[in-house]
Short mmCIF file of C-alpha atoms in Angstrom, two decimals:
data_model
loop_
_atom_site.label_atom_id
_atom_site.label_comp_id
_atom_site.label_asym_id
_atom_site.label_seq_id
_atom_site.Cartn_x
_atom_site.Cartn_y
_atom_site.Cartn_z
CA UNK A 1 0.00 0.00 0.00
CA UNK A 2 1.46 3.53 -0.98
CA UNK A 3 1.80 5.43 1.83
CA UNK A 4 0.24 9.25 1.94
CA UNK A 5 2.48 12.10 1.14
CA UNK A 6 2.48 14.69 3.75
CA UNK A 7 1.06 17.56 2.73
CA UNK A 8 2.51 20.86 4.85
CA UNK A 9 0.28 23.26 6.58
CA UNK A 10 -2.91 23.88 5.45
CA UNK A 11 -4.13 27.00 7.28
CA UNK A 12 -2.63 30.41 6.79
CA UNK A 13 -2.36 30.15 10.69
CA UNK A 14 0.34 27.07 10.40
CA UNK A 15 1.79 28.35 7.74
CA UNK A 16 2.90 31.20 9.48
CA UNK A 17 4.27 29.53 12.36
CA UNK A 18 5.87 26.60 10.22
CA UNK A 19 7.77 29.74 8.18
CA UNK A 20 9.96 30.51 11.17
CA UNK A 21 11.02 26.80 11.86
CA UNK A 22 14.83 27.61 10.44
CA UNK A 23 14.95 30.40 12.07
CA UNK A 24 13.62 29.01 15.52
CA UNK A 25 15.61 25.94 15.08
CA UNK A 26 18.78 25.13 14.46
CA UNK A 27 21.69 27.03 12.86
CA UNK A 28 19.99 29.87 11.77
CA UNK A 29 18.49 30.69 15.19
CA UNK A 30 18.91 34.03 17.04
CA UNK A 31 17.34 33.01 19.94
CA UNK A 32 19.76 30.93 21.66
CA UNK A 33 18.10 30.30 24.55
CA UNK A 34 17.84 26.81 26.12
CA UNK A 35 13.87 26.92 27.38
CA UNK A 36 14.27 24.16 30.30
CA UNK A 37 16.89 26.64 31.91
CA UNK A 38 17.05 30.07 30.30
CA UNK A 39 14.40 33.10 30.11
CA UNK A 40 13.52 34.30 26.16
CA UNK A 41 13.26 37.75 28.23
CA UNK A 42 16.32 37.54 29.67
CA UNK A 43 17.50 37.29 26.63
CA UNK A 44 15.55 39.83 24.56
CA UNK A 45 17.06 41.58 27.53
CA UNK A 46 20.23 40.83 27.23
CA UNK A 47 20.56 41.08 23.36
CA UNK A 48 18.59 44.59 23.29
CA UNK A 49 21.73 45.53 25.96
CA UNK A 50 24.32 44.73 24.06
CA UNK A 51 23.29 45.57 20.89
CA UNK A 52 22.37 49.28 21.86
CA UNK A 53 25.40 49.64 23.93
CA UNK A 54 27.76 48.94 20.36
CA UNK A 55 25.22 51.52 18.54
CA UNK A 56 25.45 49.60 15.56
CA UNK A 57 24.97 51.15 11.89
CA UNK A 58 23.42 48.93 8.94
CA UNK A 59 23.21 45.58 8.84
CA UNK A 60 26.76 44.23 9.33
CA UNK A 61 27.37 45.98 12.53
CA UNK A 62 24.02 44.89 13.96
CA UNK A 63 24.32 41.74 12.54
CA UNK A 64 28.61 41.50 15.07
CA UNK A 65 26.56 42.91 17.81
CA UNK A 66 24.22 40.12 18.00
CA UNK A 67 27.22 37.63 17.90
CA UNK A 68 28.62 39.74 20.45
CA UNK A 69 25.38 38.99 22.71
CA UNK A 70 25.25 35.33 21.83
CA UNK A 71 28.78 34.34 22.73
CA UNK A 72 28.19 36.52 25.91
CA UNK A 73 25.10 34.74 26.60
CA UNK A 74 26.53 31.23 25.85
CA UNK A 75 30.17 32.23 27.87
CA UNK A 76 27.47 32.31 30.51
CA UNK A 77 25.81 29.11 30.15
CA UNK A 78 29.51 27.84 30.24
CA UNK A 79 30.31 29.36 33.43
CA UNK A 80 27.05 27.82 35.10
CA UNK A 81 27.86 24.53 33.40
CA UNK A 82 31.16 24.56 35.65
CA UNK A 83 28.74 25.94 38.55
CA UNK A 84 26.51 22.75 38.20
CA UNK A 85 29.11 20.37 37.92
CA UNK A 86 31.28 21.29 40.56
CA UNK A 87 28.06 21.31 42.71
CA UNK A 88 26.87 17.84 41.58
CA UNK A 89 30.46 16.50 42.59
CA UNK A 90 30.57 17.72 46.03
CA UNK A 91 26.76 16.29 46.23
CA UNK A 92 28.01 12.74 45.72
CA UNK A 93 30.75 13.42 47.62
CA UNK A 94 28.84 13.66 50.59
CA UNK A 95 26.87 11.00 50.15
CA UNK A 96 29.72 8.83 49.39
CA UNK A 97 30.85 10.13 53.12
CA UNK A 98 27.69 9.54 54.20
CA UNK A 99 27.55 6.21 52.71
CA UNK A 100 30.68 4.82 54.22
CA UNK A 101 29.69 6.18 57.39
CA UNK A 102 26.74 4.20 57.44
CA UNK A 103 28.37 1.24 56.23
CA UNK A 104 31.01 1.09 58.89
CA UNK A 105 28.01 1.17 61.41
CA UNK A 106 25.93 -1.64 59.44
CA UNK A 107 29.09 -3.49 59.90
CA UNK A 108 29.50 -2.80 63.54
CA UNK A 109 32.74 -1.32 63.21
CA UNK A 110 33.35 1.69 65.45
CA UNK A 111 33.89 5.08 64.57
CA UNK A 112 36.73 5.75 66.36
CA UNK A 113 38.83 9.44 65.93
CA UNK A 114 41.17 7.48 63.26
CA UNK A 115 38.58 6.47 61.34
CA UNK A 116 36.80 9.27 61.15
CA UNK A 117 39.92 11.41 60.33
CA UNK A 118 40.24 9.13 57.41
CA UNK A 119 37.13 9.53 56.17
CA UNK A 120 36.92 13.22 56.75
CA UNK A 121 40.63 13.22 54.58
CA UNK A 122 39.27 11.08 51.86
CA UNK A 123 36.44 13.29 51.40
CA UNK A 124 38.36 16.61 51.35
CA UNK A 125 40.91 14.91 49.21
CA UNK A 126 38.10 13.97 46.51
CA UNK A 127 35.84 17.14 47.20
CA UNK A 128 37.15 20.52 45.48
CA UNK A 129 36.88 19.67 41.70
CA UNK A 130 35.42 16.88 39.50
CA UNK A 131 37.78 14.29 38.36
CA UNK A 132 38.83 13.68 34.60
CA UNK A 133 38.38 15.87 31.66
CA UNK A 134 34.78 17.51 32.93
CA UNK A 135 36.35 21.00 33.82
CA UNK A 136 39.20 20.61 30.86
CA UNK A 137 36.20 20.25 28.52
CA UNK A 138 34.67 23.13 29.94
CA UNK A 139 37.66 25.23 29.95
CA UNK A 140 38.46 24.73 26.62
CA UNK A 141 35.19 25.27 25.22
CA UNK A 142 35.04 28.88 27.27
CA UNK A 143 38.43 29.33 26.14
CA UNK A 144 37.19 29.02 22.44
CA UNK A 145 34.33 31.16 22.85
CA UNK A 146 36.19 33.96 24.44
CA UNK A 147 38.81 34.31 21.45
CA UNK A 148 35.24 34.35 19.05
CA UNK A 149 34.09 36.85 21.31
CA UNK A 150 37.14 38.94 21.12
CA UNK A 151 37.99 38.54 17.85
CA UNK A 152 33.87 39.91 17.16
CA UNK A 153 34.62 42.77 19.32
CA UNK A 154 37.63 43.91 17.66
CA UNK A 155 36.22 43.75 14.44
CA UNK A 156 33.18 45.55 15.29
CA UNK A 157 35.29 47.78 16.96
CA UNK A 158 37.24 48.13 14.04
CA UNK A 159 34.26 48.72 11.51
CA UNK A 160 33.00 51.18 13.82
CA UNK A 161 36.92 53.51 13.30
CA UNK A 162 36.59 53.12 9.70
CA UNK A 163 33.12 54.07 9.22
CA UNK A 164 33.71 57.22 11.61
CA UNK A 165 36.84 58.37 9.73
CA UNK A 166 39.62 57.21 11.99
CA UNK A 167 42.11 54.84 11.56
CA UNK A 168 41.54 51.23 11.95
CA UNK A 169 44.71 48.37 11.85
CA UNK A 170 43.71 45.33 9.35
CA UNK A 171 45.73 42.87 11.90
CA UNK A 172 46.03 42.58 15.08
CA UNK A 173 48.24 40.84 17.93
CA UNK A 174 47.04 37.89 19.25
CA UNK A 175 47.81 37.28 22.62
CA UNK A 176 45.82 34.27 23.41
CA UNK A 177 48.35 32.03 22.88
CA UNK A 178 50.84 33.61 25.04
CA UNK A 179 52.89 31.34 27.38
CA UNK A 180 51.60 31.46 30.76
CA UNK A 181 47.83 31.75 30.19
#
């Protein structure tokens, strides 16, 4: 049996909503907000800041303005990321005190002053940051958005000189990569 084509929106009411999809989804979005966590006015907030703080002219400049507010807005999704992680490790790092606690009891074992000194050690030992590449991951990834968010700024910045009259430089230094950072 053939199966039925699908035929779109009918009403000039979908239609209207369905025209927005690649603009609402995916790569062509300019509302990067995550709705489970993050406020579409906050954002509308956010962006309107930014972009009237650059006083951008035509439709390049506004256009580095909003990329401006986006990697803004996602360096700070990053920075709770690490926020939430960090939090969730010392959370099962207190259980996992908690736990052996409670299994030393179970098991009749006393909790004498050594003991407990041990366990207090181990879970100071394991408790300021997550283990493996969690926070590398994350550090990178900020890392990479900063330099996007600098290298936006400058050539807004940039744009900005040129288009006023003054004196813009076509390269610039990049100290990212310095040794020490």
């Amino acid at each position: 049996m053939p199966r039925k084509k699908k035929t779109g929106p009918q009403t000039p009411e979908d239609k209207l909503r369905v025209a927005r999809n690649a603009v609402t989804h995916g790569m062509m979005s300019s509302v990067p907000v995550v709705l489970e966590f993050e406020s579409v006015e906050q954002w509308e907030y956010h962006r309107n800041a930014i972009v009237e703080g650059f006083d951008p002219v035509g439709y390049v400049e506004v256009w580095m303005a909003e990329q401006i507010a986006i990697l803004m807005w996602r360096l700070r999704r990053v920075i709770s990321y690490e926020t939430q992680a960090i939090t969730l490790y010392n959370e099962d790092a207190q259980f996992d005190f908690i736990s052996k606690a409670s299994d030393l009891k179970e098991a009749d074992r006393p909790l004498d002053l050594a003991t407990f000194a041990e366990l207090v050690a181990d879970f100071w030992t394991h408790k300021a940051l997550p283990e493996g590449d969690v926070l590398d991951r994350v550090k990178r990834h900020e890392a990479h958005l900063h330099r996007l968010w600098i290298q936006t700024m400058h050539e807004l910045e940039a744009r900005q000189a040129r288009r006023r009259g003054g004196d813009a430089p076509l390269a610039r230094l990049d100290i990212t990569g310095l040794p020490g950072e």
